[in-house]
Coordinates of C-alpha atoms in Angstrom, one line a residue:
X24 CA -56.6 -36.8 -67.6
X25 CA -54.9 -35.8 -64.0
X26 CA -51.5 -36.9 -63.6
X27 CA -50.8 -39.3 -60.8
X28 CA -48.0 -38.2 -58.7
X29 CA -45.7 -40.0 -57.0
X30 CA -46.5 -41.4 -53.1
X31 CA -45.5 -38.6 -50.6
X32 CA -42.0 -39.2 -49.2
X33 CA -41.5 -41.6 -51.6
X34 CA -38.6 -41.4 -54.2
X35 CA -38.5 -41.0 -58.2
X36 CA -34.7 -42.1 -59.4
X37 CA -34.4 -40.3 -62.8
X38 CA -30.7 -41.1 -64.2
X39 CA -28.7 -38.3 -62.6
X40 CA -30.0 -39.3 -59.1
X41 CA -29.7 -43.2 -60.0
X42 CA -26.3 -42.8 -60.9
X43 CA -25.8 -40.9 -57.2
X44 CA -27.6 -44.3 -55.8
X45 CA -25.7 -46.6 -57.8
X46 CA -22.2 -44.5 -56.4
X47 CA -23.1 -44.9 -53.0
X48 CA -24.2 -48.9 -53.2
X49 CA -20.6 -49.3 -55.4
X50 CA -18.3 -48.0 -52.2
X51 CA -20.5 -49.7 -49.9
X52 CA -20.0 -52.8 -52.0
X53 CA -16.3 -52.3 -52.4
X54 CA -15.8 -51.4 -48.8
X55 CA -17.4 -54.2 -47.3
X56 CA -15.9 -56.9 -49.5
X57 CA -12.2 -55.3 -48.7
X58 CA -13.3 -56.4 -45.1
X59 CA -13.7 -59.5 -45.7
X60 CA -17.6 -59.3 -45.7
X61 CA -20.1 -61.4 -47.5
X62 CA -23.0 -60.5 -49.1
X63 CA -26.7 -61.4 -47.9
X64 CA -30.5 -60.2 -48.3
X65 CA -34.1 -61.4 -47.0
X66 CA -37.5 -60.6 -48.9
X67 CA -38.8 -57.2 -48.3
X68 CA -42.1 -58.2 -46.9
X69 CA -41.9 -60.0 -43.7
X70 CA -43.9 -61.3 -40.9
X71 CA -45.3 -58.4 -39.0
X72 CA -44.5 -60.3 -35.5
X73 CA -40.5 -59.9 -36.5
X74 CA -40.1 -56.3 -36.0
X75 CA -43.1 -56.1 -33.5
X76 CA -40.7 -58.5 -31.0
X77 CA -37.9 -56.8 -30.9
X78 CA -37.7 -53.5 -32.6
X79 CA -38.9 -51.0 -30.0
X80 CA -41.7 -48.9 -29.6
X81 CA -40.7 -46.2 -32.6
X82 CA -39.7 -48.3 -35.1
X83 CA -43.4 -50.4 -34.6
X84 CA -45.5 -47.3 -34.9
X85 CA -43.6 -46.5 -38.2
X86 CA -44.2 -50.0 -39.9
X87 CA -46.3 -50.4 -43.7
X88 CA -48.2 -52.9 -42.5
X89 CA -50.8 -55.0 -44.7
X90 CA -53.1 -58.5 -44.3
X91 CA -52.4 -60.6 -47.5
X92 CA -55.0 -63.1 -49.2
X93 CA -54.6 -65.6 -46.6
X94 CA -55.3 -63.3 -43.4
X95 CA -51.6 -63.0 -42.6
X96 CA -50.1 -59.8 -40.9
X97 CA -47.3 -58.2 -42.9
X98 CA -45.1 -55.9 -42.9
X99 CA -42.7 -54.2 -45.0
X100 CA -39.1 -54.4 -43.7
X101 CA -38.1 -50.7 -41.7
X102 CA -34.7 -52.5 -41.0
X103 CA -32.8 -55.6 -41.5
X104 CA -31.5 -56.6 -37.9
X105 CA -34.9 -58.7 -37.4
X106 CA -34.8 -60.1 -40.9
X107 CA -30.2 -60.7 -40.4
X108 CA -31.7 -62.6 -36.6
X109 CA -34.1 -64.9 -39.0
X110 CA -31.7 -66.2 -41.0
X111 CA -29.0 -66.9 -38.7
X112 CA -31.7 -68.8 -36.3
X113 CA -32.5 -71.0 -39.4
X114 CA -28.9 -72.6 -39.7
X115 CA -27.2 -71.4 -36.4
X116 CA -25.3 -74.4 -35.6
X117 CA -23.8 -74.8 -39.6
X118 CA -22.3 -71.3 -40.6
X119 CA -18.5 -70.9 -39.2
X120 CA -17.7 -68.1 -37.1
X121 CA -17.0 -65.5 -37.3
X122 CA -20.0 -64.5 -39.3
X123 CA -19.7 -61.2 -41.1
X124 CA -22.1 -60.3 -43.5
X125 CA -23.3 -56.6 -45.4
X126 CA -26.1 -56.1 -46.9
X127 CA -27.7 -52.7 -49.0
X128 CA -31.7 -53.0 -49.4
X129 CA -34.5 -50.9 -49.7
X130 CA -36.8 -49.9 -46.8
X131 CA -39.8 -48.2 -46.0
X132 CA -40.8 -46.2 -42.8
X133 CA -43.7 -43.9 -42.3
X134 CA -41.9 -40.8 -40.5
X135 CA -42.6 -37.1 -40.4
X136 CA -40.9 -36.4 -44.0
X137 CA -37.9 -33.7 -43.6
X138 CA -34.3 -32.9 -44.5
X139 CA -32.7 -36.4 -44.5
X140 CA -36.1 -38.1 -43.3
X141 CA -38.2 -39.8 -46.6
X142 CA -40.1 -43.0 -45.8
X143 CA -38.2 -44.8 -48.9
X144 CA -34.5 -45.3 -47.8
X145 CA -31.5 -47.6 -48.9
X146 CA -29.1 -48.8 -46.1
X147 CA -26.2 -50.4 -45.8
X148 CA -26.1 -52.6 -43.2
X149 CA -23.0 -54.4 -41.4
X150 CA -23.0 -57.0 -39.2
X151 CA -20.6 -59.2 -37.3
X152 CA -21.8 -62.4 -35.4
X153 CA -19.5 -64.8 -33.0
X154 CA -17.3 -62.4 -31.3
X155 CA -17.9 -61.1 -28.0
X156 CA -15.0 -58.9 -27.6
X157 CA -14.8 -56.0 -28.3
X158 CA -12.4 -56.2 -30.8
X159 CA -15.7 -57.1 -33.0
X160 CA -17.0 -53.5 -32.2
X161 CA -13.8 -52.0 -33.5
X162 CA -13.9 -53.7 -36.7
X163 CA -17.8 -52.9 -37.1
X164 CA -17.4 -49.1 -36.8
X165 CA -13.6 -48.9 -38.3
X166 CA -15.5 -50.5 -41.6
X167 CA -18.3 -47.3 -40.9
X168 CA -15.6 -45.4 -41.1
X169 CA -13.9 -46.8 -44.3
X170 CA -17.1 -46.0 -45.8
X171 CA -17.6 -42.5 -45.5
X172 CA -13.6 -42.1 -46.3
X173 CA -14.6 -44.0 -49.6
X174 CA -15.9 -39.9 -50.8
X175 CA -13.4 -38.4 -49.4
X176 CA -14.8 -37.3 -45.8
X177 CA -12.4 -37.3 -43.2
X178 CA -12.3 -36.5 -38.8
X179 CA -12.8 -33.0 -39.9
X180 CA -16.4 -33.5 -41.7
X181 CA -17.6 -36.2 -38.9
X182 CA -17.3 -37.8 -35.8
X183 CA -18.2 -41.0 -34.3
X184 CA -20.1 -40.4 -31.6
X185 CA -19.6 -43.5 -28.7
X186 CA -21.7 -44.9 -25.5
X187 CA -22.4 -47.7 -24.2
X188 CA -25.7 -49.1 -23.1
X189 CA -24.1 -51.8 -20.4
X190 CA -22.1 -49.0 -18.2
X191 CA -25.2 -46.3 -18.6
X192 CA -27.3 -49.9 -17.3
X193 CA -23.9 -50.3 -14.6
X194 CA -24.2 -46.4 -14.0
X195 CA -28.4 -47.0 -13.2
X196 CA -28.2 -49.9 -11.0
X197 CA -25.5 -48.2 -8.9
X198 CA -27.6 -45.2 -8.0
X199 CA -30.5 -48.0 -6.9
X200 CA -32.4 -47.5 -10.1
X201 CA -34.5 -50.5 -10.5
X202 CA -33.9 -52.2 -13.9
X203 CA -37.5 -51.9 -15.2
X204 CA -37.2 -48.4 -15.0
X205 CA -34.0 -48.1 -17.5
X206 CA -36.0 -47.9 -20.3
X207 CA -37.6 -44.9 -19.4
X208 CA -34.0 -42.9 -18.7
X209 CA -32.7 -44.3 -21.6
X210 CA -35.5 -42.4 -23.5
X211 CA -35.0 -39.4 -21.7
X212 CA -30.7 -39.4 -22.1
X213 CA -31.8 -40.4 -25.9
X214 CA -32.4 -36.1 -25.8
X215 CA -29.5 -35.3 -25.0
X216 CA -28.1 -32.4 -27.6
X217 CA -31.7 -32.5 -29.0
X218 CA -33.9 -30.5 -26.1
X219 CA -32.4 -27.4 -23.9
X220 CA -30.3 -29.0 -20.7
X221 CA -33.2 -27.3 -18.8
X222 CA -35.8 -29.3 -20.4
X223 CA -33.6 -32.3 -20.1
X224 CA -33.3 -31.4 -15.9
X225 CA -37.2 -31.4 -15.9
X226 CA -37.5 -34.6 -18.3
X227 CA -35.5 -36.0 -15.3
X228 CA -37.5 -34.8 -13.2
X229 CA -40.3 -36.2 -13.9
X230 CA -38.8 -39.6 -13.7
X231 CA -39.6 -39.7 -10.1
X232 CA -36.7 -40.2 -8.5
X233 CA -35.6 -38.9 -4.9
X234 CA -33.4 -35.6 -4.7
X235 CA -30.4 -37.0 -3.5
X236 CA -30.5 -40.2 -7.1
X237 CA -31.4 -37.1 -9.6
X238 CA -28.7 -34.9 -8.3
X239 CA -26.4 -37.8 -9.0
X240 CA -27.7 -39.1 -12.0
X241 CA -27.3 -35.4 -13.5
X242 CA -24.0 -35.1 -12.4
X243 CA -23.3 -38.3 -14.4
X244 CA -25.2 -37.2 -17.2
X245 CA -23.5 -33.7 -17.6
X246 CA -20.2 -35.5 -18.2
X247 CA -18.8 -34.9 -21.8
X248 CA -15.5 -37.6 -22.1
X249 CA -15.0 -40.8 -20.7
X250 CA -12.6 -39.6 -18.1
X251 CA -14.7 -37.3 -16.5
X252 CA -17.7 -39.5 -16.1
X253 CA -15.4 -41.9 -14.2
X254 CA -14.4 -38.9 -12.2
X255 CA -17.9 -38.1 -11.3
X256 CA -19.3 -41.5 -10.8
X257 CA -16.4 -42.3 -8.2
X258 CA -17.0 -38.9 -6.8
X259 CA -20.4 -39.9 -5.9
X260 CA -19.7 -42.9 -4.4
X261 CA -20.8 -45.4 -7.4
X262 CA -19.5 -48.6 -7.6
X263 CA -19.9 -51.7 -10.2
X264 CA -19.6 -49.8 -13.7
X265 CA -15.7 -49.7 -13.4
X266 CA -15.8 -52.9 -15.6
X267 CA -17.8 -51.0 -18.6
X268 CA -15.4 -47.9 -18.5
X269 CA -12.1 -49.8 -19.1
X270 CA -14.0 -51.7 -21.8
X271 CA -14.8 -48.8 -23.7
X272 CA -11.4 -47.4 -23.3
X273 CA -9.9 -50.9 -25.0
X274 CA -12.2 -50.3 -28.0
X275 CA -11.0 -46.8 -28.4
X276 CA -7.6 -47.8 -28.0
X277 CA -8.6 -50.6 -30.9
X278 CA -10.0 -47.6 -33.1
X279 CA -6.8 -45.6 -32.5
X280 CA -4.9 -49.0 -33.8
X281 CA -7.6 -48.8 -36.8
X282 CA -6.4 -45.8 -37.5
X283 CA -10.0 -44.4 -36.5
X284 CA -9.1 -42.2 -33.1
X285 CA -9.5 -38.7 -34.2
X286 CA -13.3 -39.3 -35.2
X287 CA -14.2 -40.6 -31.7
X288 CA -16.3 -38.5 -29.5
X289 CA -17.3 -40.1 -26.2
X290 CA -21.1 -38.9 -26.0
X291 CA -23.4 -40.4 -23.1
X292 CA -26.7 -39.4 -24.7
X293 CA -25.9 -41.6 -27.5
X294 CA -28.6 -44.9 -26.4
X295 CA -30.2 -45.7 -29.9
X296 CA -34.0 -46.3 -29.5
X297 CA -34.3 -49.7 -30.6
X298 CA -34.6 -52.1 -27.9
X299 CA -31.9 -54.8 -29.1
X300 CA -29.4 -53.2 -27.9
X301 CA -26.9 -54.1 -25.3
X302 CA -23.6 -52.9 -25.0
X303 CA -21.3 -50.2 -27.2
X304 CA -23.5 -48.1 -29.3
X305 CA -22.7 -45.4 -31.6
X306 CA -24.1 -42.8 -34.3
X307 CA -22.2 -40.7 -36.9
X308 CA -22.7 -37.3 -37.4
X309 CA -21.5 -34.4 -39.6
X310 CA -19.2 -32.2 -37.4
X311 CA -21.7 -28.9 -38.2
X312 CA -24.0 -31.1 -36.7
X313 CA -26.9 -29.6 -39.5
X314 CA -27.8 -33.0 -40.3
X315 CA -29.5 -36.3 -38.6
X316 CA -26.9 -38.9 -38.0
X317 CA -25.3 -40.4 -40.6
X318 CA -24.9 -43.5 -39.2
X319 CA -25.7 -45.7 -36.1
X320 CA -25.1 -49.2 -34.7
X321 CA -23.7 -51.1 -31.9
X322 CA -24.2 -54.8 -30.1
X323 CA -27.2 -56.8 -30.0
X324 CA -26.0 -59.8 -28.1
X325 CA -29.5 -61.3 -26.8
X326 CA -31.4 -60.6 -30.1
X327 CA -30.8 -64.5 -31.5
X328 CA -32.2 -66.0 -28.3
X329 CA -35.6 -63.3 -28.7
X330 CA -36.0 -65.3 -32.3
X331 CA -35.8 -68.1 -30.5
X332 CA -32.3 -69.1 -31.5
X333 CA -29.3 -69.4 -28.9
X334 CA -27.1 -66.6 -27.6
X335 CA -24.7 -65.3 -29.8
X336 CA -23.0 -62.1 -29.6
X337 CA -23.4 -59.5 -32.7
X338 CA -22.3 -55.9 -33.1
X339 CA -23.4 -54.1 -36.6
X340 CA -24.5 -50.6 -38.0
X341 CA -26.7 -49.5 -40.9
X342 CA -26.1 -46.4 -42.8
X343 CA -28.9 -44.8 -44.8
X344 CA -28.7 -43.4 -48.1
X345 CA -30.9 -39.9 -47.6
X346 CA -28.7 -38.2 -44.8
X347 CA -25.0 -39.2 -47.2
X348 CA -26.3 -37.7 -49.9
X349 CA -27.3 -34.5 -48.5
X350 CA -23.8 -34.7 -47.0
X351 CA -22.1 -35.6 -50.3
X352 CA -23.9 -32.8 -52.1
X353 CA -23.0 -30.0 -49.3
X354 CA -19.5 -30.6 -49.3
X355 CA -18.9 -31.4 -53.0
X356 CA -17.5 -34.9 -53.0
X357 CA -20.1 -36.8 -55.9
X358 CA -17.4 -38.5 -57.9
X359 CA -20.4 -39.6 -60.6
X360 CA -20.5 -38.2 -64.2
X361 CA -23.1 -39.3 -66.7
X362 CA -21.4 -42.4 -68.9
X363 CA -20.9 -41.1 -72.2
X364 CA -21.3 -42.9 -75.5
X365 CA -17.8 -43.1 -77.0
X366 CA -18.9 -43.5 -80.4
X367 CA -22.4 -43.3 -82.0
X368 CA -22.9 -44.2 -85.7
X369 CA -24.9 -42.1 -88.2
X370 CA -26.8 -43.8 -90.9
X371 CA -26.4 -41.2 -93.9
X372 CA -29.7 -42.9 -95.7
X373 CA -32.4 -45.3 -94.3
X374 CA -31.0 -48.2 -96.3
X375 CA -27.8 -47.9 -94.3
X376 CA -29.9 -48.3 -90.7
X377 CA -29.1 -51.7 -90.7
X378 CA -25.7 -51.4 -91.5
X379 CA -25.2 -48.7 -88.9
X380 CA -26.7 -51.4 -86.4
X381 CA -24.3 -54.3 -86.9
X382 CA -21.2 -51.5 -86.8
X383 CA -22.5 -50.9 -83.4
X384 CA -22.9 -54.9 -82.4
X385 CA -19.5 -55.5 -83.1
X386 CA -18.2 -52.2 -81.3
X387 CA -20.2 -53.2 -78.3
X388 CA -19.2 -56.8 -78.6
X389 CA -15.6 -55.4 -78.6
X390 CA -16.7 -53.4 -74.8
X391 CA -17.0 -49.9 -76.1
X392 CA -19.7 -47.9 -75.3
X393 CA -21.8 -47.5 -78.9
X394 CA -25.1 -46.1 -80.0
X395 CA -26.7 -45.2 -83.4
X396 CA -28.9 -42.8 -84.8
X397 CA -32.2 -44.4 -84.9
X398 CA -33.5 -42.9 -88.5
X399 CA -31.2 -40.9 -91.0
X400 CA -31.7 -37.2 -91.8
X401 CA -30.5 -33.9 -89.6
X402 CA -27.1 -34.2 -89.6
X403 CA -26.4 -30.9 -87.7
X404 CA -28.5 -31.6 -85.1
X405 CA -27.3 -35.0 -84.5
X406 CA -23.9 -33.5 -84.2
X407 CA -24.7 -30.9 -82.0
X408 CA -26.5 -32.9 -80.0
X409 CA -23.7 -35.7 -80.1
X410 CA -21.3 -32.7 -78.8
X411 CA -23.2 -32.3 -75.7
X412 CA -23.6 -35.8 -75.1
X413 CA -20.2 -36.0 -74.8
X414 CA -19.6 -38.9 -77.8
X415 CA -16.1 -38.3 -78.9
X416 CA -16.7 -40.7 -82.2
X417 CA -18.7 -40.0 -85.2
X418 CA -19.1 -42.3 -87.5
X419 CA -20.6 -41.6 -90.6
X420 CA -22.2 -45.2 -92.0
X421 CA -23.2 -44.5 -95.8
X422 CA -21.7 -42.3 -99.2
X423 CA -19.0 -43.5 -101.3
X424 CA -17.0 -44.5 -98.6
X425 CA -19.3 -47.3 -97.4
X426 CA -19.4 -48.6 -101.1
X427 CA -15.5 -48.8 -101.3
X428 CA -15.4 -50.8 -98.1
X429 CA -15.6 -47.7 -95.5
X430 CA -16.4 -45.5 -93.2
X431 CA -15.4 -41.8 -92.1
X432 CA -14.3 -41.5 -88.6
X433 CA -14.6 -38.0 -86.7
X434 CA -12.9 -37.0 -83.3
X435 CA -15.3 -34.3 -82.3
X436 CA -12.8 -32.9 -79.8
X437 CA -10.3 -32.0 -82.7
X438 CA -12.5 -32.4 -85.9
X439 CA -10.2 -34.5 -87.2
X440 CA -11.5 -37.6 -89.7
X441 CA -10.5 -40.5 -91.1
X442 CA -11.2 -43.5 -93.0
X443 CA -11.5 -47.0 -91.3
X444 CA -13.0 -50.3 -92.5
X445 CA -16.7 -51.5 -91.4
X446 CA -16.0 -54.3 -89.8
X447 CA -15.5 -52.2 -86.3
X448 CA -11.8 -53.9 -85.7
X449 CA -10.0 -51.2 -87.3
X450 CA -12.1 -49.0 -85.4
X451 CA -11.6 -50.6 -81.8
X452 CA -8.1 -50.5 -82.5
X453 CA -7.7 -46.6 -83.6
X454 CA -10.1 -45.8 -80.2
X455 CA -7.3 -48.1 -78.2
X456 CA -4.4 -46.1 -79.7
X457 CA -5.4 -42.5 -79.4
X458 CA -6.9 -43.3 -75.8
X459 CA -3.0 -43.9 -74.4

């Protein structure tokens, strides 16, 4: 019969890469909770008019969608902003502020499959509801950060890259750029680093705009650091985005107090194409830039009143699982190692099975790590094998011993044996000793 593989893109978790999963979810976990974050989670099937409303165009053409038994239109969750908006709506007025919440859960997204792309992804998601400051934005991306320092990865592996979607919107309506056209130079500045700067000029271009609003809005859009895009925006006479550059500066200055500064990169092509956003935004990447971003967030202050709850001003992230790995495996830093049995008992006849079985019980019920061998018989491959498994007990359950009351111990590191009673105390108590 043909073997049935698994869904394209999709992802089989045999124990060495679970234990990688279950790595990453841990310092997510730990991380968030040291923040003072609480845990949450929605159902992975949703209604498919929740990410249709608000996601953006990408995001929608990506969707698993299905019509259950009762003529409803589904979809499988691609993120969990929508989902976060839901629940908040639901009991708005009751949950204190501020509201900060993490989640990790499983999504699905039907993208071109490559390095750091699968359609199957985990993410850890952060989010911060209440606070309209920016102060909110710091703690949102300083937490990003805590993250990835979690393996080990410092300024010199990545960098936080930071824009803002308000002063690019400040920057727009100052060179006369009607506000229903933003969207369409938001896609084009979303290529920034990702096209050739001449295809970028023609994507411009195309736009439509006159001569004299393109040559500023390149000049603008050349700028690499905060302090020259102010230059150059004054330069050419723009007024009205002053406002967006001095809040920027105060979150950076918040980072810097975070102890965050030497990851931030001021980067005006960073927009993020979903269509919540508002104000800061930012991404992650690795420094060699060889990899898709890491990371990416920034505020959503109008998505609540789109689900048709009131205003309330949010700033999150969510961080995939695909791209950190790759990242985690290039530069060395998995801290996982299978979890060894620390002692396995070996029946030395059949009639001793059971015997070998409550031994184990009452090790386990002691919280060591125990197994048995399932039938008796091949003692030298069990001990070989036992040896590469890493079990640093033996117990031999059986022979003259067990009759007299006991059982021979051996420390496979050293080969050294002894006697100890059956009861597992004596046991527990010899592994406690020789552990210090």
């Amino acid at each position: 019969m043909k073997k049935i593989p698994p869904v394209k893109y999709m992802r089989d978790f045999y124990p060495e890469l679970m234990r990688q999963r279950l790595e990453i979810e841990s310092a997510w976990r730990a991380v968030s909770e040291r923040a003072g974050f609480e845990p949450w989670d929605a159902p992975i099937v949703e209604h498919l008019d929740l990410f249709t409303r608000k996601s953006g165009e990408e995001i929608v053409t990506q969707l698993y969608t299905l019509t259950d038994r009762g003529d409803r239109e589904l979809a499988i969750r691609p993120e969990m902003t929508p989902s976060l908006a839901r629940l908040i709506t639901q009991r708005q007025s009751a949950l204190p502020r501020p509201i900060k919440w993490y989640c990790s859960a499983r999504m699905c997204r039907y993208e071109r499959g490559q390095r750091g792309r699968l359609r199957e992804f985990w993410q850890w998601n952060i989010d911060l509801l209440g606070v309209a400051d920016v102060t909110a934005d710091a703690e949102v991306m300083s937490v990003a950060l805590d993250g990835l320092e979690e393996f080990g990865l410092g300024p010199a592996d990545v960098a936080l890259r930071l824009n803002s979607r308000d002063l690019l919107a400040a920057l727009l309506g100052a060179l006369g750029i009607p506000e229903e056209h933003h969207a369409a130079v938001y896609a084009v500045t979303d290529k920034r680093g990702k096209v050739p700067d001449e295809t970028l000029t023609k994507l411009y271009e195309e736009l439509g705009l006159d001569k004299a609003t393109l040559e500023k809005l390149l000049a603008v859009m050349s700028c690499s650091t905060l302090e020259e895009l102010d230059r150059a925006a004054r330069g050419a006479g723009l007024v009205g985005f002053e406002a967006e550059v001095e809040k920027l500066q105060r979150l950076i200055g918040y980072l810097e107090a975070l102890g965050k500064g030497d990851y931030v990169v001021f980067d005006i092509g960073i927009v993020r194409g979903l269509a919540y956003y508002t104000g800061p935004v930012f991404e992650i990447f690795d420094r060699n830039a060889e990899l898709r971003a890491i990371c990416g967030g920034g505020r959503y202050d109008r998505l609540m009143e789109t689900m048709g709850g009131q205003p309330m001003p949010a700033v999150g992230f969510g961080m995939g699982d695909v791209v950190l790995g790759e990242l985690l495996t290039e530069k060395g830093l998995w801290g996982t190692a299978p979890a060894n049995v620390v002692a396995q008992a070996v029946p030395l006849a059949d009639e001793r099975i059971a015997d070998a079985m409550r031994l184990v019980a009452s090790l386990r019920a002691g919280g060591m790590m125990a197994d048995y061998v399932m039938k008796s018989g091949g003692l030298g491959k069990v001990l070989k094998r036992a040896g590469e498994s890493g079990v640093r007990w033996v117990i031999f359950v059986g022979g003259d011993e067990w009759d007299s009351g006991q059982v021979r111990v051996k420390e496979l590191a050293t080969g050294e044996e002894r006697l100890v009673g059956t009861d597992g105390k004596e046991l527990l108590a010899l592994i406690a000793k020789t552990a210090l």
